[in-house]
Short mmCIF file of C-alpha atoms in Angstrom, two decimals:
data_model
loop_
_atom_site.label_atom_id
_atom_site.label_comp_id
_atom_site.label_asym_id
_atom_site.label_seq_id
_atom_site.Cartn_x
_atom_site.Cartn_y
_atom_site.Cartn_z
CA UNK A 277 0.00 0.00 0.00
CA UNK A 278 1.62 3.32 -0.96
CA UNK A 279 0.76 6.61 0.37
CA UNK A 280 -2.10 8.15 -1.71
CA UNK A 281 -4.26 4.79 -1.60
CA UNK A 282 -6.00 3.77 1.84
CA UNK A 283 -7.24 0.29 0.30
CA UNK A 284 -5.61 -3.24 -0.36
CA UNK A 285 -3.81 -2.88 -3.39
CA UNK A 286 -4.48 -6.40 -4.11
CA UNK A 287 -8.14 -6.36 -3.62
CA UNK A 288 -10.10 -7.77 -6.50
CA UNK A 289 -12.72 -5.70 -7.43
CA UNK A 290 -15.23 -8.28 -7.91
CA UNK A 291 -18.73 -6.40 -8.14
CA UNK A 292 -20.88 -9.23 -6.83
CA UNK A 293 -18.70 -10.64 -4.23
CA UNK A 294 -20.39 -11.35 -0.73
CA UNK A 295 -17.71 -12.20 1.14
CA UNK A 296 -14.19 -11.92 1.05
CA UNK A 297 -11.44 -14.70 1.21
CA UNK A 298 -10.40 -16.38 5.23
CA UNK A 299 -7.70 -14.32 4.53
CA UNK A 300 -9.04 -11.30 5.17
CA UNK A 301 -11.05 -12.10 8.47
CA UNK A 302 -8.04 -10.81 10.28
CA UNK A 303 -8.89 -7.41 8.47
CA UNK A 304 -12.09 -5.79 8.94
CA UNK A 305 -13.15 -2.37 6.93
CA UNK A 306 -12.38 0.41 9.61
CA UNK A 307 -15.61 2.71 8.67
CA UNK A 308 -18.83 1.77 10.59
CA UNK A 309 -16.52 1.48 13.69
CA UNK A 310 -14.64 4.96 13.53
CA UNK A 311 -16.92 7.11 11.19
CA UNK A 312 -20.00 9.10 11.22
CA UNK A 313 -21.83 11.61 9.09
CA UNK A 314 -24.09 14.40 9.91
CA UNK A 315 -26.65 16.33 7.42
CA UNK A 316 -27.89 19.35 7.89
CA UNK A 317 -31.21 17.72 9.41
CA UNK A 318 -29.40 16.51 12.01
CA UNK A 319 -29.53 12.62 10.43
CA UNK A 320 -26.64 10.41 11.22
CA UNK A 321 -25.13 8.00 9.21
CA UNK A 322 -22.29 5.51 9.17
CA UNK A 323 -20.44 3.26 6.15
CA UNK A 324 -18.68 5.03 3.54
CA UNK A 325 -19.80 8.30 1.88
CA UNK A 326 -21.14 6.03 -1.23
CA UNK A 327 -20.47 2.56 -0.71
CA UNK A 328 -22.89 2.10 2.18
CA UNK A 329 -24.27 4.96 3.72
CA UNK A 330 -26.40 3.46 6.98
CA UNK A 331 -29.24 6.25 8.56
CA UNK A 332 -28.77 5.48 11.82
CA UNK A 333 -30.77 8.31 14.04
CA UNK A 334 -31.33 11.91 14.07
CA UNK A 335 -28.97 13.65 16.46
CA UNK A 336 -31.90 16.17 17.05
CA UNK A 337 -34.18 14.09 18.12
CA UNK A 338 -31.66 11.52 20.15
CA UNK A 339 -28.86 11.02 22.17
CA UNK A 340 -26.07 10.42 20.09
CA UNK A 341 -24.54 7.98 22.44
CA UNK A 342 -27.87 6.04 21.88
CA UNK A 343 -27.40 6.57 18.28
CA UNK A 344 -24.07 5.63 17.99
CA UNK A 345 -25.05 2.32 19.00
CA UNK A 346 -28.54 1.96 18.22
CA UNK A 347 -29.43 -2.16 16.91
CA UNK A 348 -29.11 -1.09 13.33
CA UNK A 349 -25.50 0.03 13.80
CA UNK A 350 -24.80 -2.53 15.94
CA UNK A 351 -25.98 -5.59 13.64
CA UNK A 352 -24.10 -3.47 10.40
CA UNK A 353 -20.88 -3.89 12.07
CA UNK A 354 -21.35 -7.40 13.45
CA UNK A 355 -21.80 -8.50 9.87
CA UNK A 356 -18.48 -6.45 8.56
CA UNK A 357 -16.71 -7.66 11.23
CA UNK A 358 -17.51 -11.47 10.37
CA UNK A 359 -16.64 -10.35 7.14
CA UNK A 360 -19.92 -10.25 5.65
CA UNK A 361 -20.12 -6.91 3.21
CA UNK A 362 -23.16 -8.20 1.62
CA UNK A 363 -24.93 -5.05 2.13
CA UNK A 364 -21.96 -2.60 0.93
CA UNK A 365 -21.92 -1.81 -2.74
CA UNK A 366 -17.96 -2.41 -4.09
CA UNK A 367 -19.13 -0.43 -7.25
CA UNK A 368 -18.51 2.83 -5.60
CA UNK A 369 -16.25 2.58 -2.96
CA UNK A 370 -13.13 0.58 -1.84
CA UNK A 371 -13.47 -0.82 1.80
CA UNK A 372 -10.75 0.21 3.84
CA UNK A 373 -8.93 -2.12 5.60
CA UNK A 374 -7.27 -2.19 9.10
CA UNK A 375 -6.17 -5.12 10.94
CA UNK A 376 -9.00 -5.88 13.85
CA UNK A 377 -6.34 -5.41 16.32
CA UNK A 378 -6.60 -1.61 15.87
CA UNK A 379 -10.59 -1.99 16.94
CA UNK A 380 -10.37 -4.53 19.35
CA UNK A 381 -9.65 -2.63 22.22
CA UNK A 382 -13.15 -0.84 22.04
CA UNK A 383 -15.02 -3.28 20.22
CA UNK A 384 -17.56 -5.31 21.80
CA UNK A 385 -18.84 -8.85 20.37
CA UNK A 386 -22.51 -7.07 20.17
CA UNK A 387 -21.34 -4.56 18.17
CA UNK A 388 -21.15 -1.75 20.46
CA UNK A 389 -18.23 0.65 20.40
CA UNK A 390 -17.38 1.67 23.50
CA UNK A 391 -15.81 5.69 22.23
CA UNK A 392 -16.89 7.96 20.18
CA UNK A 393 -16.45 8.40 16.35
CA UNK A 394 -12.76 9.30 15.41
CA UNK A 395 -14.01 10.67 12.09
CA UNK A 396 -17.06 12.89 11.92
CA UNK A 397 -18.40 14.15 8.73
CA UNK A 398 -20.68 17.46 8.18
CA UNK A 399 -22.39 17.83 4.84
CA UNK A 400 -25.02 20.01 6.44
CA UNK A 401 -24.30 23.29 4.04
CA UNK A 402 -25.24 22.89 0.48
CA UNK A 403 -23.57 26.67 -0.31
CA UNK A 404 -21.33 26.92 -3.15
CA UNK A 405 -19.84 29.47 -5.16
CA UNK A 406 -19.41 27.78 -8.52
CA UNK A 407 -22.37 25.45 -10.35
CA UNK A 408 -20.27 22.52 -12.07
CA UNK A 409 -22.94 20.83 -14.58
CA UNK A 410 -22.27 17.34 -13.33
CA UNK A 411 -23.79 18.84 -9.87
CA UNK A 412 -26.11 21.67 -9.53
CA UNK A 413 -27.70 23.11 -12.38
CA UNK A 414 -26.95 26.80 -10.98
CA UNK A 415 -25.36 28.28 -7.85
CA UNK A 416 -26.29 27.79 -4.75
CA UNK A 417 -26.03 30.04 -1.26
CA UNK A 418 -28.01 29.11 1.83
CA UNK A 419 -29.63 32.16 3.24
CA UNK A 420 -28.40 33.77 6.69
CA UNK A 421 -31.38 32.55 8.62
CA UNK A 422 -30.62 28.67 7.83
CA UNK A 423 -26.61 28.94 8.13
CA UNK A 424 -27.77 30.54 11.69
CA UNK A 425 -29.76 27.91 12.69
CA UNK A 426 -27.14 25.59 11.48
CA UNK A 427 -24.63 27.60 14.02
CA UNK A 428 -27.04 27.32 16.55
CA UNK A 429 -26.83 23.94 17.00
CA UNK A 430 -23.04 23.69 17.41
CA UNK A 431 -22.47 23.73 20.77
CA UNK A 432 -25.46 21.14 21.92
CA UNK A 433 -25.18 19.08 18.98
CA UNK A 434 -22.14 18.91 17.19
CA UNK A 435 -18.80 19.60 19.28
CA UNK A 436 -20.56 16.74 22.32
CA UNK A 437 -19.79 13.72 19.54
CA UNK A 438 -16.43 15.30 18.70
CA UNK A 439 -14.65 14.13 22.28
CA UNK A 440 -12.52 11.67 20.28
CA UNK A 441 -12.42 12.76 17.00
CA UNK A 442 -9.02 13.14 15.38
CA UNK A 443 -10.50 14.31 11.91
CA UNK A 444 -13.42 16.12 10.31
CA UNK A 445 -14.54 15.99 7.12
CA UNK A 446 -15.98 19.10 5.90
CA UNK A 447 -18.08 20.09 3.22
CA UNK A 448 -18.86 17.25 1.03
CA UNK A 449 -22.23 18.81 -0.27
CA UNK A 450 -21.12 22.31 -1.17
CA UNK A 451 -17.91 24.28 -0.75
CA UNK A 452 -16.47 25.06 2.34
CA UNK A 453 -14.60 27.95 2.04
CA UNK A 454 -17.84 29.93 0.35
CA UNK A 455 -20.25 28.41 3.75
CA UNK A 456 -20.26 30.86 6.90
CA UNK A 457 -21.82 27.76 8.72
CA UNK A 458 -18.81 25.84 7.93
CA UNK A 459 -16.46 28.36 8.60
CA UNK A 460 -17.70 28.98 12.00
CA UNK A 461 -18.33 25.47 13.12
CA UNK A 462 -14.37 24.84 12.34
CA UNK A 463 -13.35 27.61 14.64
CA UNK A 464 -15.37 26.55 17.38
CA UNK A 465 -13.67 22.80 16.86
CA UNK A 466 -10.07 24.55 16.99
CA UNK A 467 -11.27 26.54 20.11
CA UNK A 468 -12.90 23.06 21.98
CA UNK A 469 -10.53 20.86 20.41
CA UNK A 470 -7.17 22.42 19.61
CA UNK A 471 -5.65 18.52 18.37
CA UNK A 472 -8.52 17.76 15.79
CA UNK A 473 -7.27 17.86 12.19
CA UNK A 474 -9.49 18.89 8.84
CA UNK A 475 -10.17 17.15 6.04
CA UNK A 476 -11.64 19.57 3.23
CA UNK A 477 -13.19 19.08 0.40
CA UNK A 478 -13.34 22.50 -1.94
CA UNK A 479 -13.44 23.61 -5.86
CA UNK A 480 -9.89 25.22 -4.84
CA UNK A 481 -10.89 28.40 -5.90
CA UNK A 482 -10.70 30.54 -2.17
CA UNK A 483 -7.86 28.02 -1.24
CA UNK A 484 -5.04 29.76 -0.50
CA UNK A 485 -2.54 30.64 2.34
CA UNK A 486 -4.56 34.03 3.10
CA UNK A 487 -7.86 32.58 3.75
CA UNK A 488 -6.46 29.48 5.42
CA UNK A 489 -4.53 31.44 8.05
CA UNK A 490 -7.83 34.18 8.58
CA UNK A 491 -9.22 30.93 9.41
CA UNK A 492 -7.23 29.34 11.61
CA UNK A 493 -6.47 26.01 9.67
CA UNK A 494 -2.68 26.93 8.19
CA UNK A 495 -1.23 24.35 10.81
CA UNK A 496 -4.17 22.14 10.78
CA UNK A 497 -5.21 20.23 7.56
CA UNK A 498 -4.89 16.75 7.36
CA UNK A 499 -6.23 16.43 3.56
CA UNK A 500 -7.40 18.39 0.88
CA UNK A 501 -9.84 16.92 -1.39
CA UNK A 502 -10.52 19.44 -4.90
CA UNK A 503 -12.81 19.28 -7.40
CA UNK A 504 -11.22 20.17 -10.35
CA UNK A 505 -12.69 18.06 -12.93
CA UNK A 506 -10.23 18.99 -16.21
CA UNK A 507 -6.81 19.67 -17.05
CA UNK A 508 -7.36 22.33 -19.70
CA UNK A 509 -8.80 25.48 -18.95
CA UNK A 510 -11.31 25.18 -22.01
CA UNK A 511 -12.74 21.94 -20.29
CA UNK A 512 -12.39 23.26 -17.27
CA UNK A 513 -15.41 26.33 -18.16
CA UNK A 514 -17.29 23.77 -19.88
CA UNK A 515 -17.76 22.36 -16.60
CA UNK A 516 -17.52 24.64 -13.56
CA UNK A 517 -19.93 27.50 -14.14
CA UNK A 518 -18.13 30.55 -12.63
CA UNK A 519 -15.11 29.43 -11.62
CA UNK A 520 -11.19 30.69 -12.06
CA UNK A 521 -9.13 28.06 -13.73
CA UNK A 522 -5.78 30.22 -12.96
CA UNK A 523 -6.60 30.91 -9.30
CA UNK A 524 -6.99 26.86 -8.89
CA UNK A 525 -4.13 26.28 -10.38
CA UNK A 526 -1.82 28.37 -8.54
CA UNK A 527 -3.61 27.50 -5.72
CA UNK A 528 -2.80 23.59 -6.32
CA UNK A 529 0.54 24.87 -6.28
CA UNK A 530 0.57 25.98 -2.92
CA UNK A 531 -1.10 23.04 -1.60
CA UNK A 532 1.65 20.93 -3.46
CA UNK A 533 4.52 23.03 -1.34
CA UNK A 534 2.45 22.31 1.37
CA UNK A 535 2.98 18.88 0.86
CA UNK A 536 6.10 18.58 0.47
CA UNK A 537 6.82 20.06 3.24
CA UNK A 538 5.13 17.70 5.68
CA UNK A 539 2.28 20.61 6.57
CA UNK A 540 -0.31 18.17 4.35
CA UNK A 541 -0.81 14.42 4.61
CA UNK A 542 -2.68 14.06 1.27
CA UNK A 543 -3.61 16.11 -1.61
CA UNK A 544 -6.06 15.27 -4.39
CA UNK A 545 -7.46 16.60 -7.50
CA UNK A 546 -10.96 14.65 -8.12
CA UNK A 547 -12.66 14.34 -11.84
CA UNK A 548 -15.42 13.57 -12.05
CA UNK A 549 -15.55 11.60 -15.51
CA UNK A 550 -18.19 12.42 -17.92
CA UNK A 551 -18.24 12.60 -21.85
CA UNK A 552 -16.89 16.05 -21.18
CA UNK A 553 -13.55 15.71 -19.75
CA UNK A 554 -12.63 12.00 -20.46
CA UNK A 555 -9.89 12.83 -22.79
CA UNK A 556 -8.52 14.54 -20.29
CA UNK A 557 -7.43 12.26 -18.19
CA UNK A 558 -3.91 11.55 -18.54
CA UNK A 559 -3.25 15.04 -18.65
CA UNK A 560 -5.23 15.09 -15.09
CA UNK A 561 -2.91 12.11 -14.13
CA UNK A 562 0.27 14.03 -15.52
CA UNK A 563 -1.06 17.08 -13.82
CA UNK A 564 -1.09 15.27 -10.35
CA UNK A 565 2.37 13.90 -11.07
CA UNK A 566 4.02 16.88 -12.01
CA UNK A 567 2.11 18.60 -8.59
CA UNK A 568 3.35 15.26 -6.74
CA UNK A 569 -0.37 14.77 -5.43
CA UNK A 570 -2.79 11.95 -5.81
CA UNK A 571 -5.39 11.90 -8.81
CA UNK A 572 -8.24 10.58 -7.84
CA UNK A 573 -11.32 9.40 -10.38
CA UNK A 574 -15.47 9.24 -9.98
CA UNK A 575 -18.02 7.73 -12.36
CA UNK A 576 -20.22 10.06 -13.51
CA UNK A 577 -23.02 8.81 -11.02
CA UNK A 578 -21.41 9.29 -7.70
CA UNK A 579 -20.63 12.91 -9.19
CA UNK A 580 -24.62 14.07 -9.41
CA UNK A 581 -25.15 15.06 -6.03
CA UNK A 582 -27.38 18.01 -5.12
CA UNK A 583 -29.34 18.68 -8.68
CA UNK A 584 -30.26 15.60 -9.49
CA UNK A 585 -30.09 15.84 -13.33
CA UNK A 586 -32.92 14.78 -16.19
CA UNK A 587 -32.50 11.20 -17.62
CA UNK A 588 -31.25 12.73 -20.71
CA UNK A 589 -28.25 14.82 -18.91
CA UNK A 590 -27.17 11.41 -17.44
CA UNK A 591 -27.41 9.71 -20.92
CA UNK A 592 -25.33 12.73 -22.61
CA UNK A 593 -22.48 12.60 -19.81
CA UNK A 594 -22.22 9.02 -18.43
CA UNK A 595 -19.78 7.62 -20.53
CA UNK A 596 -18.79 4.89 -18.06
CA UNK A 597 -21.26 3.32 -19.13
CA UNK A 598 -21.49 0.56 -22.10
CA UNK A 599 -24.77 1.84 -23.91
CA UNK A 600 -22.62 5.24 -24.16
CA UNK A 601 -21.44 5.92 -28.05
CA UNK A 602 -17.82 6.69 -26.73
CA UNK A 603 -18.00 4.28 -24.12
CA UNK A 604 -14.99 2.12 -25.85
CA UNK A 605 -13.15 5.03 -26.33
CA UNK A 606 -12.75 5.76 -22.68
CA UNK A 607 -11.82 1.99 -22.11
CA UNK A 608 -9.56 1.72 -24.35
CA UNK A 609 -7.96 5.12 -23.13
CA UNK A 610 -8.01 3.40 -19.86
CA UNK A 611 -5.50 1.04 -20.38
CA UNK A 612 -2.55 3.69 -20.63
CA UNK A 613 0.33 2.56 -18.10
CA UNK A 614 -0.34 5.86 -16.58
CA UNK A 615 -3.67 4.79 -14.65
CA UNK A 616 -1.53 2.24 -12.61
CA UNK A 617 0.91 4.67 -10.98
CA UNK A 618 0.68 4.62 -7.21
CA UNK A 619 -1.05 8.43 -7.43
CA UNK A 620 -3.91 7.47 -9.32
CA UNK A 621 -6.90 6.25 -7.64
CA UNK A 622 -9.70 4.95 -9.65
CA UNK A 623 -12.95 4.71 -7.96
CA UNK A 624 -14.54 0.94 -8.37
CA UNK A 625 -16.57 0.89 -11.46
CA UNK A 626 -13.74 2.29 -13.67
CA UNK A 627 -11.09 0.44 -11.56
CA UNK A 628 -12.95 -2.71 -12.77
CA UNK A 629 -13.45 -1.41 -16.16
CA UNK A 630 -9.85 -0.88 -16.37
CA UNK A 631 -10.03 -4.55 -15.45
CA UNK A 632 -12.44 -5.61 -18.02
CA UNK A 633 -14.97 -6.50 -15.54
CA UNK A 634 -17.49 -3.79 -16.03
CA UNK A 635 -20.55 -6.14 -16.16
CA UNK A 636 -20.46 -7.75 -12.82
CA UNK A 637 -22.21 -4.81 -11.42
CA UNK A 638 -24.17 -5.66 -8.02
CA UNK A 639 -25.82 -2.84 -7.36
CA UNK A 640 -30.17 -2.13 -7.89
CA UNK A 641 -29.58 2.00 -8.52
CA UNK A 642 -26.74 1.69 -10.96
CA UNK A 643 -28.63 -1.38 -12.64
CA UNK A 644 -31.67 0.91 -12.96
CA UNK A 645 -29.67 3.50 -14.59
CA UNK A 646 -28.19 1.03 -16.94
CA UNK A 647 -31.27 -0.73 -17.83
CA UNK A 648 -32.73 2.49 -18.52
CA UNK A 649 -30.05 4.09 -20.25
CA UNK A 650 -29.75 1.47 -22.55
CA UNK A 651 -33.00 1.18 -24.72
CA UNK A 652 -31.96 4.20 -26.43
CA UNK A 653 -29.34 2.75 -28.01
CA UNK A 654 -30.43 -0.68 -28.23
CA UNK A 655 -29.83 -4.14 -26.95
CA UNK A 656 -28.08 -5.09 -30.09
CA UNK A 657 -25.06 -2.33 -29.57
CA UNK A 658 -25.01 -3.34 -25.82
CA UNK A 659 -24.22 -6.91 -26.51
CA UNK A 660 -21.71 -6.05 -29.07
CA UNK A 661 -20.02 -3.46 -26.74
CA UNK A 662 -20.10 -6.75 -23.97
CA UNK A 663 -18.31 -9.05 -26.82
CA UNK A 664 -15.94 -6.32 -27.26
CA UNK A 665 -15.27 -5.71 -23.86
CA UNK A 666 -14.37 -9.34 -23.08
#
């Protein structure tokens, strides 16, 4: 396992595998035991952010201790930790692995966990400053009465579950440096809980030393996830309504010195792949290289987020999947050498369409999609693309 990738290298990506191998059962995936997320209705969740997202309680209604380890969290990580992922969905997220000695000590054999979440997650602030068309269809702000009830649950609510957090994830539904929710909620963490570290997730444009010091997180990022979805600056418009192609850039190059320098753990552009930037990707891969950050890779579907788009947007931009006219195109482009390098991370479905094991797809919602988005181009081109494929 290198740096940039926090999954087993060797991990097969078989799509409609139940259970994996004995040898893993000394390995257990770390998330329902150490993470939570939090939406801005006070709903709490554990799993990964797409592979299996279990609604768990409401933190507004309940006491998040009773929450934390309420029966339906409780039997979830009984069955992970008997190795049983039969409710996760591989297509969209890579388990990641720890040896169960690292959650013994707090584990119990009825699933309870017996201290708090050690990552939290807030994607309660849907405020962004840009409107990227695989996303929103325009941009977004929430108004000052909502971000103030959002801040007025901070110190009943949200810092209580942070005693033994070490990281939190911020904003994974909008973009954190344009959200005065987010932006307070982080200084009251660094004034409760000097230690925690940030992860953030941002369109890079307002990320820069300036704004990072006014805020008070210079010294305290952990990793910086950016949405940057082209390497081209023509692409890059296509895509992100109102953004600043330049200011992203030289802001990558900030974060990159930042890196280098120890300040950073991880740094990572994200595309999100779509008919529109496809061609781009080993330039985004050579971009990451020449930054010395990790590239990281999302099918189109775990891109549309807060807008959910028409049928016919999906059909225009999903090219990761087989009904899609350039659909070969981006497999074959797929097989470049470059998409193997140790800072390249390929999310699941294209991992395993690098593979040539696109098909084995165990998942009701993406199967929908596929069904659906086939008929248009008939059955006949489908089975053809299958033949080709294999």
């Amino acid at each position: 396992m290198n740096q940039f990738n926090t999954f087993d290298s060797e991990l097969d990506c078989n799509l409609s595998q139940k259970k994996y191998p004995v040898r893993r059962y000394s390995q257990v995936c770390r998330n329902p035991f150490v993470k939570v997320g939090v939406s801005h209705k006070g709903d709490v969740s554990i799993g990964c952010d797409r592979g299996h997202y279990l609604h768990i309680g409401n933190l507004f209604e309940n006491d998040f201790a009773s929450i934390w380890n309420s029966d339906a969290a409780k039997n979830l990580r009984k069955k992970i930790w008997e190795c049983d992922y039969s409710d996760c969905r591989f297509h969209t997220h890579f388990p990641t692995f720890v040896d169960k000695s690292k959650i013994e000590g707090y584990y119990q054999a009825d699933g309870t966990v017996t201290k708090f979440p050690s990552i939290v997650k807030f994607d309660d602030d849907y405020s962004c400053n840009v409107a990227c068309v695989t996303c929103r269809n325009k941009i977004r702000m929430m108004n000052k009465e909502d971000s103030e009830r959002l801040d007025s649950y901070i110190d009943d609510y949200y810092l209580p579950i942070l005693k033994d957090a070490k990281t939190v994830y911020m904003n994974g539904v909008g973009e954190y440096f344009a959200s005065r929710h987010c932006l307070n909620l982080t200084q009251r963490i660094i004034e409760k809980y000097p230690q925690i570290k940030f992860h953030i997730h941002t369109n890079g444009i307002l990320c820069d030393e300036e704004n990072c010091k006014r805020i008070g997180i210079i010294d305290k990022l952990y990793n910086v996830s950016v949405s940057f979805h082209a390497s081209t600056k023509e692409t890059y418009d296509k895509i992100v309504k109102g953004g600043n192609f330049e200011r992203v850039m030289k802001n990558l190059k900030w974060l990159s010195d930042q890196k280098k320098q120890g300040k950073i753990f991880l740094v990572e552009i994200i595309m999100a792949v779509s008919s529109i930037n496809y061609k781009e990707m080993k330039a985004f891969m050579q971009l990451a290289k020449n930054l010395d950050i990790r590239a990281r890779f999302w099918e189109l579907g775990t891109g549309f987020s807060v807008d959910a788009p028409t049928d016919q947007d999906y059909e225009k931009y999903a090219v990761c999947l087989p009904g899609h006219p350039e659909y070969k195109k981006m497999v074959k482009l797929l097989q470049a050498p470059i998409f193997k390098s140790d800072n390249c991370l390929l999310d699941p479905l294209l991992e395993s369409i690098r593979k040539g094991k696109a098909y084995n797809i165990n998942n009701k919602l993406t199967l929908r999609r596929l069904i659906k988005y086939l008929l248009p181009y008939g059955l006949v081109r489908f089975i053809q693309n299958k033949k080709d494929a294999i």
